[in-house]
Short mmCIF file of C-alpha atoms in Angstrom, two decimals:
data_model
loop_
_atom_site.label_atom_id
_atom_site.label_comp_id
_atom_site.label_asym_id
_atom_site.label_seq_id
_atom_site.Cartn_x
_atom_site.Cartn_y
_atom_site.Cartn_z
CA MET A 14 18.87 28.48 3.16
CA PRO A 15 17.63 24.68 3.22
CA ASP A 16 20.53 22.51 1.76
CA HIS A 17 17.96 20.68 -0.70
CA ALA A 18 16.11 23.62 -1.92
CA ALA A 19 17.99 24.41 -5.10
CA LYS A 20 17.81 20.51 -6.64
CA THR A 21 15.36 18.17 -7.37
CA PRO A 22 14.94 15.38 -4.84
CA THR A 23 16.14 11.89 -5.35
CA TYR A 24 14.79 8.51 -4.15
CA ALA A 25 14.94 4.97 -4.58
CA GLU A 26 12.25 2.61 -4.59
CA PHE A 27 12.56 -1.07 -3.49
CA PHE A 28 10.03 -3.80 -4.29
CA CYS A 29 9.26 -1.33 -6.83
CA GLY A 30 6.61 -3.59 -8.69
CA GLY A 31 4.76 -1.74 -11.69
CA GLY A 32 5.89 1.86 -10.12
CA MET A 33 3.02 3.12 -8.45
CA VAL A 34 5.19 5.17 -6.20
CA ARG A 35 7.04 6.71 -9.16
CA ALA A 36 3.24 7.54 -10.74
CA ALA A 37 2.96 9.40 -7.34
CA LEU A 38 6.25 11.32 -7.16
CA GLN A 39 7.38 11.86 -10.80
CA ASP A 40 6.20 15.58 -10.90
CA ARG A 41 8.60 16.52 -8.30
CA TRP A 42 11.07 13.85 -7.62
CA GLU A 43 13.88 12.03 -9.40
CA CYS A 44 13.95 8.29 -9.27
CA VAL A 45 17.62 7.13 -9.49
CA LEU A 46 17.04 3.51 -8.66
CA ALA A 47 14.28 1.09 -8.87
CA ASN A 48 14.61 -2.54 -7.91
CA ASP A 49 12.41 -5.69 -8.34
CA ILE A 50 13.01 -9.27 -8.19
CA ASP A 51 10.04 -9.99 -10.35
CA ALA A 52 10.76 -10.06 -14.16
CA MET A 53 6.90 -9.40 -15.07
CA LYS A 54 6.69 -6.58 -13.09
CA CYS A 55 9.70 -5.18 -14.17
CA LYS A 56 8.53 -5.45 -17.84
CA VAL A 57 5.53 -3.51 -16.74
CA TYR A 58 7.89 -0.68 -14.68
CA ALA A 59 9.96 -0.50 -17.89
CA GLN A 60 6.98 0.11 -20.27
CA ASN A 61 5.79 2.77 -18.07
CA TRP A 62 8.74 4.71 -16.91
CA GLY A 63 11.98 3.36 -18.73
CA GLN A 64 15.00 1.12 -18.15
CA ALA A 65 17.10 3.85 -16.64
CA ALA A 66 16.98 3.71 -13.07
CA LEU A 67 15.60 -0.11 -12.82
CA HIS A 68 17.73 -2.64 -11.78
CA GLN A 69 15.83 -6.33 -11.96
CA GLY A 70 17.18 -8.75 -9.26
CA ASP A 71 17.25 -9.91 -5.88
CA ILE A 72 17.54 -6.96 -3.55
CA ALA A 73 20.55 -9.02 -1.64
CA VAL A 74 22.86 -8.81 -4.60
CA LEU A 75 22.29 -5.39 -5.42
CA THR A 76 26.04 -3.73 -5.78
CA ASP A 77 27.01 -1.22 -3.49
CA ASP A 78 27.80 1.36 -5.87
CA LEU A 79 24.37 1.75 -6.64
CA LEU A 80 23.52 3.14 -2.96
CA THR A 81 27.01 4.80 -2.47
CA ARG A 82 25.51 8.58 -3.39
CA GLN A 83 23.40 10.88 -1.86
CA ILE A 84 19.72 9.93 -2.09
CA ASP A 85 17.24 11.77 -0.37
CA MET A 86 14.66 9.09 0.38
CA TYR A 87 14.44 5.43 0.40
CA TRP A 88 11.05 3.82 -0.28
CA ALA A 89 10.25 0.21 0.22
CA SER A 90 6.90 -1.46 -0.41
CA SER A 91 8.04 -4.71 0.79
CA PRO A 92 6.40 -8.21 0.25
CA CYS A 93 3.21 -8.55 2.48
CA GLN A 94 1.98 -11.74 2.39
CA ASP A 95 3.77 -12.86 5.58
CA PHE A 96 2.28 -10.02 7.85
CA SER A 97 -1.30 -10.45 6.09
CA LEU A 98 -4.18 -11.84 7.12
CA ALA A 99 -5.08 -13.43 4.02
CA GLY A 100 -1.71 -14.58 3.60
CA THR A 101 0.32 -17.55 5.64
CA GLY A 102 1.07 -15.21 8.49
CA ARG A 103 4.85 -16.07 9.07
CA GLY A 104 5.77 -12.48 9.83
CA LEU A 105 9.33 -11.47 9.37
CA GLY A 106 10.44 -15.13 9.43
CA GLY A 107 8.41 -15.52 6.47
CA ALA A 108 10.52 -16.05 3.28
CA ARG A 109 9.17 -13.27 1.50
CA SER A 110 8.51 -10.66 4.25
CA GLY A 111 11.94 -11.61 5.45
CA VAL A 112 13.53 -9.45 2.53
CA PHE A 113 13.11 -6.64 5.00
CA THR A 114 16.42 -7.46 6.41
CA HIS A 115 18.18 -7.44 3.29
CA TRP A 116 16.95 -3.73 2.37
CA ALA A 117 17.98 -2.78 5.77
CA ASP A 118 21.52 -3.76 5.07
CA LYS A 119 21.23 -1.81 1.90
CA ILE A 120 20.54 1.24 3.96
CA ALA A 121 23.24 0.69 6.42
CA THR A 122 25.92 0.22 3.78
CA ALA A 123 24.97 3.84 2.28
CA ILE A 124 24.96 5.32 5.65
CA LYS A 125 28.30 3.78 6.43
CA ALA A 126 29.52 5.20 3.38
CA GLY A 127 28.57 8.37 4.45
CA PHE A 128 25.24 8.61 2.09
CA ALA A 129 22.65 8.38 4.78
CA PRO A 130 18.84 8.90 3.23
CA ARG A 131 17.12 11.85 4.69
CA ILE A 132 13.92 10.16 4.66
CA ILE A 133 13.12 6.09 4.94
CA ALA A 134 9.33 5.19 3.95
CA PHE A 135 8.18 1.77 4.38
CA GLU A 136 4.65 0.54 3.35
CA ASN A 137 2.83 -2.67 4.54
CA VAL A 138 -0.02 -4.09 5.68
CA VAL A 139 -1.59 -2.95 8.82
CA GLY A 140 -1.40 -6.43 10.37
CA LEU A 141 2.51 -5.90 10.56
CA VAL A 142 1.43 -3.68 13.61
CA SER A 143 0.04 -6.93 15.51
CA ARG A 144 2.10 -9.70 14.19
CA ASN A 145 3.73 -11.91 16.62
CA GLY A 146 2.52 -9.84 19.42
CA GLY A 147 3.97 -6.52 17.95
CA ALA A 148 7.11 -7.90 18.05
CA ASP A 149 7.95 -7.71 14.05
CA MET A 150 6.59 -4.15 14.10
CA ASN A 151 9.31 -3.61 17.13
CA THR A 152 11.97 -5.22 15.15
CA VAL A 153 11.53 -2.95 12.00
CA LEU A 154 11.42 0.26 13.86
CA ALA A 155 14.30 -0.46 16.05
CA THR A 156 16.09 -1.27 13.05
CA PHE A 157 15.47 2.28 11.83
CA VAL A 158 16.40 3.73 15.15
CA ARG A 159 19.82 1.83 15.44
CA LEU A 160 20.62 3.23 11.95
CA GLY A 161 20.02 6.78 13.33
CA TYR A 162 16.53 7.66 12.64
CA LYS A 163 13.24 9.21 14.43
CA VAL A 164 10.47 6.77 13.60
CA GLY A 165 6.75 7.20 13.01
CA ALA A 166 3.93 5.25 11.56
CA LEU A 167 0.46 6.04 9.87
CA GLU A 168 -2.69 3.79 9.39
CA ILE A 169 -4.34 5.11 6.42
CA ASP A 170 -6.99 3.40 4.43
CA ALA A 171 -7.15 4.39 0.41
CA ARG A 172 -10.91 4.60 0.46
CA ARG A 173 -10.56 8.30 1.60
CA PHE A 174 -8.92 8.82 -1.91
CA LEU A 175 -10.22 6.18 -3.64
CA PRO A 176 -13.32 3.99 -4.10
CA GLN A 177 -11.21 0.79 -2.49
CA SER A 178 -10.79 -0.08 0.95
CA ARG A 179 -7.24 -0.63 1.14
CA PRO A 180 -5.82 -0.06 4.91
CA ARG A 181 -1.87 0.08 5.01
CA LEU A 182 0.80 0.85 7.35
CA PHE A 183 3.27 3.42 6.47
CA VAL A 184 6.21 4.22 8.51
CA VAL A 185 7.92 7.50 7.63
CA CYS A 186 11.58 8.00 9.42
CA VAL A 187 13.76 10.97 9.32
CA ARG A 188 17.33 11.10 9.94
CA GLU A 189 17.78 12.18 13.50
CA ASP A 190 19.92 15.26 12.82
CA ILE A 191 17.18 17.01 10.89
CA ASP A 192 15.16 19.93 12.28
CA ILE A 193 11.57 18.39 12.54
CA SER A 194 10.07 21.20 14.88
CA GLY A 195 6.74 22.14 14.13
CA LEU A 196 6.24 18.78 11.99
CA THR A 197 5.11 16.64 14.99
CA VAL A 198 2.15 16.79 17.64
CA PRO A 199 2.71 15.44 21.14
CA LYS A 200 -0.06 13.00 21.32
CA PRO A 201 -2.24 11.01 18.59
CA SER A 202 -4.63 13.51 17.31
CA HIS A 203 -5.49 12.44 13.57
CA VAL A 204 -7.68 9.76 12.13
CA PHE A 205 -4.39 8.20 10.73
CA HIS A 206 -2.83 7.99 14.01
CA GLY A 207 -4.92 4.69 14.46
CA LYS A 208 -5.65 2.83 17.54
CA LYS A 209 -3.63 -0.30 16.37
CA LEU A 210 -0.47 2.11 16.45
CA GLN A 211 -1.62 3.66 19.67
CA LYS A 212 -1.61 0.12 21.08
CA PHE A 213 1.31 -1.09 19.89
CA LEU A 214 3.45 2.09 21.03
CA ALA A 215 2.00 1.34 24.57
CA SER A 216 4.36 -2.10 24.55
CA ALA A 217 7.17 -1.20 22.20
CA SER A 218 10.51 -1.25 23.59
CA ARG A 219 11.88 1.73 25.27
CA PRO A 220 14.41 2.69 22.08
CA VAL A 221 11.33 2.73 19.95
CA ARG A 222 9.16 4.87 22.21
CA SER A 223 11.89 7.01 22.87
CA ASN A 224 12.57 8.02 19.11
CA TRP A 225 9.04 7.69 18.11
CA VAL A 226 7.26 10.88 16.65
CA TRP A 227 3.36 11.47 15.85
CA TRP A 228 3.60 13.12 12.45
CA LYS A 229 1.53 16.48 12.10
CA LEU A 230 -0.80 15.96 9.01
CA GLY A 231 -3.04 18.11 7.14
CA ASP A 232 -6.63 17.48 6.60
CA ALA A 233 -7.53 13.75 5.74
CA PRO A 234 -10.05 13.83 2.34
CA ALA A 235 -13.31 13.32 2.98
CA ASP A 236 -14.56 9.34 2.88
CA GLU A 237 -16.80 10.26 0.06
CA GLN A 238 -16.09 7.83 -3.04
CA ALA A 239 -18.13 6.23 -5.42
CA LEU A 240 -17.45 2.80 -7.31
CA GLU A 241 -19.36 3.76 -10.30
CA ARG A 242 -16.63 6.45 -11.46
CA VAL A 243 -13.77 3.81 -12.12
CA LEU A 244 -15.94 1.65 -14.13
CA GLU A 245 -15.82 1.18 -17.87
CA ARG A 246 -18.37 2.32 -19.85
CA ARG A 247 -18.33 -0.84 -21.97
CA ALA A 248 -17.40 -3.95 -20.26
CA THR A 249 -14.52 -5.35 -21.55
CA MET A 250 -14.75 -8.62 -19.08
CA PRO A 251 -17.56 -11.37 -19.96
CA TRP A 252 -20.43 -11.42 -18.26
CA PHE A 253 -21.08 -14.51 -16.05
CA SER A 254 -23.59 -16.93 -17.11
CA ALA A 255 -27.07 -16.62 -15.85
CA ALA A 256 -26.21 -20.43 -13.76
CA ASP A 257 -22.59 -18.76 -12.62
CA THR A 258 -24.78 -15.61 -11.29
CA ASP A 259 -27.38 -17.57 -9.42
CA ARG A 260 -24.36 -19.73 -7.95
CA LEU A 261 -22.94 -16.65 -6.37
CA LEU A 262 -26.35 -15.83 -4.85
CA THR A 263 -26.72 -19.38 -3.11
CA LEU A 264 -23.13 -18.73 -1.75
CA MET A 265 -24.43 -15.41 0.06
CA SER A 266 -24.65 -15.39 3.74
CA PRO A 267 -27.48 -14.01 5.32
CA PRO A 268 -26.05 -10.51 5.67
CA SER A 269 -24.93 -10.44 2.01
CA LEU A 270 -28.39 -11.74 1.03
CA GLU A 271 -30.05 -8.75 3.11
CA ARG A 272 -27.78 -6.17 1.32
CA LEU A 273 -28.67 -7.67 -2.09
CA ARG A 274 -32.47 -7.44 -0.99
CA VAL A 275 -32.13 -3.70 0.08
CA ALA A 276 -30.22 -3.25 -3.53
CA ARG A 277 -33.20 -4.62 -5.26
CA LYS A 278 -35.43 -2.01 -3.68
CA ALA A 279 -33.08 0.86 -4.49
CA GLY A 280 -35.29 2.05 -7.77
CA ARG A 281 -31.75 2.20 -9.44
CA THR A 282 -28.77 0.19 -10.77
CA VAL A 283 -26.67 -0.69 -7.24
CA VAL A 284 -22.95 -1.68 -7.97
CA GLY A 285 -21.67 -4.33 -5.55
CA THR A 286 -18.60 -6.07 -5.31
CA ILE A 287 -18.26 -9.85 -4.14
CA TYR A 288 -15.07 -11.73 -2.78
CA LYS A 289 -15.22 -15.61 -2.64
CA ARG A 290 -14.06 -16.70 0.74
CA GLY A 291 -13.78 -19.35 3.28
CA ARG A 292 -15.83 -19.16 6.31
CA PRO A 293 -16.91 -21.40 9.28
CA ASP A 294 -20.33 -22.42 9.40
CA ALA A 295 -22.26 -23.35 12.83
CA ASP A 296 -20.72 -26.71 13.02
CA GLY A 297 -17.08 -25.33 12.24
CA ASN A 298 -16.64 -26.48 8.87
CA VAL A 299 -15.47 -23.96 6.46
CA ARG A 300 -17.82 -23.25 3.43
CA GLN A 301 -17.18 -20.85 0.52
CA ARG A 302 -19.30 -17.66 0.80
CA ALA A 303 -19.78 -14.83 -1.60
CA GLU A 304 -19.59 -11.65 0.40
CA LEU A 305 -21.50 -8.68 -1.11
CA ARG A 306 -20.80 -5.44 -0.39
CA THR A 307 -22.80 -2.26 -1.64
CA ASP A 308 -21.37 0.66 -0.03
CA GLY A 309 -19.75 2.29 -3.27
CA ILE A 310 -16.26 0.87 -2.17
CA ALA A 311 -14.49 -1.86 -3.83
CA GLY A 312 -12.77 -4.53 -1.46
CA CYS A 313 -8.97 -4.58 -1.09
CA LEU A 314 -7.26 -5.64 -4.29
CA ARG A 315 -5.38 -8.84 -3.48
CA THR A 316 -3.48 -11.08 -5.44
CA PRO A 317 -3.86 -14.92 -5.43
CA ALA A 318 -0.40 -15.32 -4.00
CA GLY A 319 -2.13 -13.63 -0.89
CA GLY A 320 -4.66 -16.33 -0.26
CA SER A 321 -7.67 -14.48 -1.59
CA SER A 322 -9.99 -14.56 -5.07
CA ARG A 323 -10.40 -12.32 -7.51
CA GLN A 324 -12.96 -9.50 -7.12
CA ILE A 325 -16.50 -9.60 -8.81
CA LEU A 326 -18.49 -6.89 -9.83
CA MET A 327 -22.27 -7.28 -9.39
CA PHE A 328 -24.75 -4.86 -11.08
CA ILE A 329 -28.29 -5.18 -9.36
CA LYS A 330 -31.44 -3.59 -10.80
CA GLY A 331 -34.55 -4.51 -9.23
CA ASN A 332 -34.62 -8.36 -9.70
CA GLN A 333 -32.38 -8.12 -12.63
CA THR A 334 -28.48 -9.31 -11.64
CA LYS A 335 -25.87 -9.38 -13.55
CA ALA A 336 -21.90 -10.00 -12.79
CA ARG A 337 -18.48 -9.92 -14.36
CA LEU A 338 -15.02 -9.71 -12.93
CA VAL A 339 -13.39 -6.39 -12.47
CA SER A 340 -11.32 -5.52 -15.68
CA SER A 341 -7.31 -4.70 -15.85
CA ARG A 342 -8.25 -1.16 -16.49
CA GLU A 343 -10.63 -0.95 -13.33
CA VAL A 344 -8.06 -2.31 -11.41
CA ALA A 345 -5.71 0.20 -12.38
CA ARG A 346 -7.91 2.90 -11.80
CA LEU A 347 -8.94 1.71 -8.44
CA MET A 348 -5.06 2.07 -7.42
CA GLY A 349 -5.42 5.54 -8.79
CA LEU A 350 -3.30 5.03 -12.30
CA PRO A 351 -4.10 6.99 -14.99
CA ASP A 352 -5.50 5.51 -18.36
CA SER A 353 -2.37 6.11 -19.81
CA TYR A 354 -0.62 3.61 -17.89
CA LYS A 355 0.21 0.40 -19.38
CA MET A 356 -1.11 -2.70 -17.84
CA PRO A 357 0.24 -6.42 -18.49
CA ASP A 358 -1.44 -8.04 -21.19
CA THR A 359 -2.91 -11.12 -19.22
CA TYR A 360 -5.70 -10.73 -16.86
CA ASN A 361 -3.73 -12.74 -13.94
CA ASN A 362 -0.71 -10.53 -14.34
CA ALA A 363 -2.68 -7.19 -14.05
CA TYR A 364 -4.22 -8.19 -11.08
CA ARG A 365 -0.92 -9.03 -9.63
CA VAL A 366 0.35 -5.80 -10.58
CA ALA A 367 -2.18 -3.93 -9.03
CA GLY A 368 -2.99 -6.26 -5.93
CA ASP A 369 0.81 -5.94 -4.85
CA GLY A 370 0.97 -2.31 -5.61
CA VAL A 371 0.39 0.97 -3.57
CA ALA A 372 -2.15 3.41 -3.77
CA VAL A 373 -0.81 6.44 -5.80
CA PRO A 374 -2.80 9.40 -4.17
CA VAL A 375 -2.08 8.06 -0.78
CA VAL A 376 1.88 8.49 -1.62
CA ARG A 377 1.03 11.62 -3.16
CA TYR A 378 -0.77 12.99 -0.21
CA LEU A 379 2.11 11.81 2.27
CA ASP A 380 4.54 13.90 -0.40
CA GLU A 381 2.58 16.91 0.21
CA VAL A 382 2.35 16.87 3.85
CA LEU A 383 5.27 15.35 5.14
CA PHE A 384 7.95 14.46 2.73
CA ALA A 385 8.07 17.98 1.07
CA PRO A 386 8.07 19.90 4.44
CA LEU A 387 11.02 17.25 5.50
CA LEU A 388 13.18 18.08 2.67
CA GLU A 389 13.07 21.71 3.31
CA ARG A 390 14.45 21.65 6.79
CA GLN A 391 18.09 22.12 7.69
CA SER A 392 20.07 19.38 9.96
CA LEU A 393 20.32 20.75 13.41
CA GLY A 394 24.05 21.08 13.27
CA ALA A 395 23.44 23.43 10.39
CA VAL A 396 20.85 25.40 12.60
CA ALA A 397 23.36 25.64 15.16
#
């Protein structure tokens, strides 16, 4: 009989933010530890999930007694700015993304005390795969290998689950003594076994290649999302003035203007999204551009700290054009959070909680296709 079948599985979430992993796992898992250094995010977490498992503060100074107990899964959504194309790009050496080392040290502490988690899951931007020529990704995976884990990874874009383009890397590791027969495939064969991962693995270190697994996955949801379904029926954000809306049009590049032209001829209201970004012109000078997309998918929610602007909604019906910012409730819906989820009172904080979070239905999918099957498996020693 599987040794985990009789009890509710437990997990610890690090860099927990507003608790979106908890929103995904709450029906089947018990959170026994949640940690974040950000006071505002911890307040939001407590408002939604209570304070029983929450420990605010620097991960580096978490006391060992919090970790020296049996916890089935360690999850981390560590700061991504140093791996992101929209951020500073310093990789593991960056002050924020470098906290991965502290997290790995905490796992090592638990293992040394005899409490190795069955599963380790790590979420970050896809940029980690290629940052510093793949060296940072190799360091992350080699760390898990040295700790005694088989390693695998997935490239998952939340747009298959939500009307938001949000490509993310999900590293899923399992303790090397766990029987994973039937849960892997011999070669990449799924849409989430991305090209970037395949390229990385070809040049990864021998320990990483030797302990790599391609996880066997269920069918990916169809890419058929609609932005309109997350919009508020009555806008709570003020509309831009006509002058500000016209200025957005003047900032559009020819491709965005062409999308605008097509939308105006659609015979219905088309809802598009806009990010303002700096782009080089023909002379190499950086100019601010308003980049419009009208494919029914929002751009990736990001925080200002990541080097990006706030996202704008544009409503296009014939020659009539209106614009406003995405609301706090709408950004929550774009992350898969229910309307019962309590967002921060201020807009910037709400946007930061969402922009730094993880898409709820993606975590739920991983639980269904990977975490649950892994929890049912015995250790190889028990099988023998």
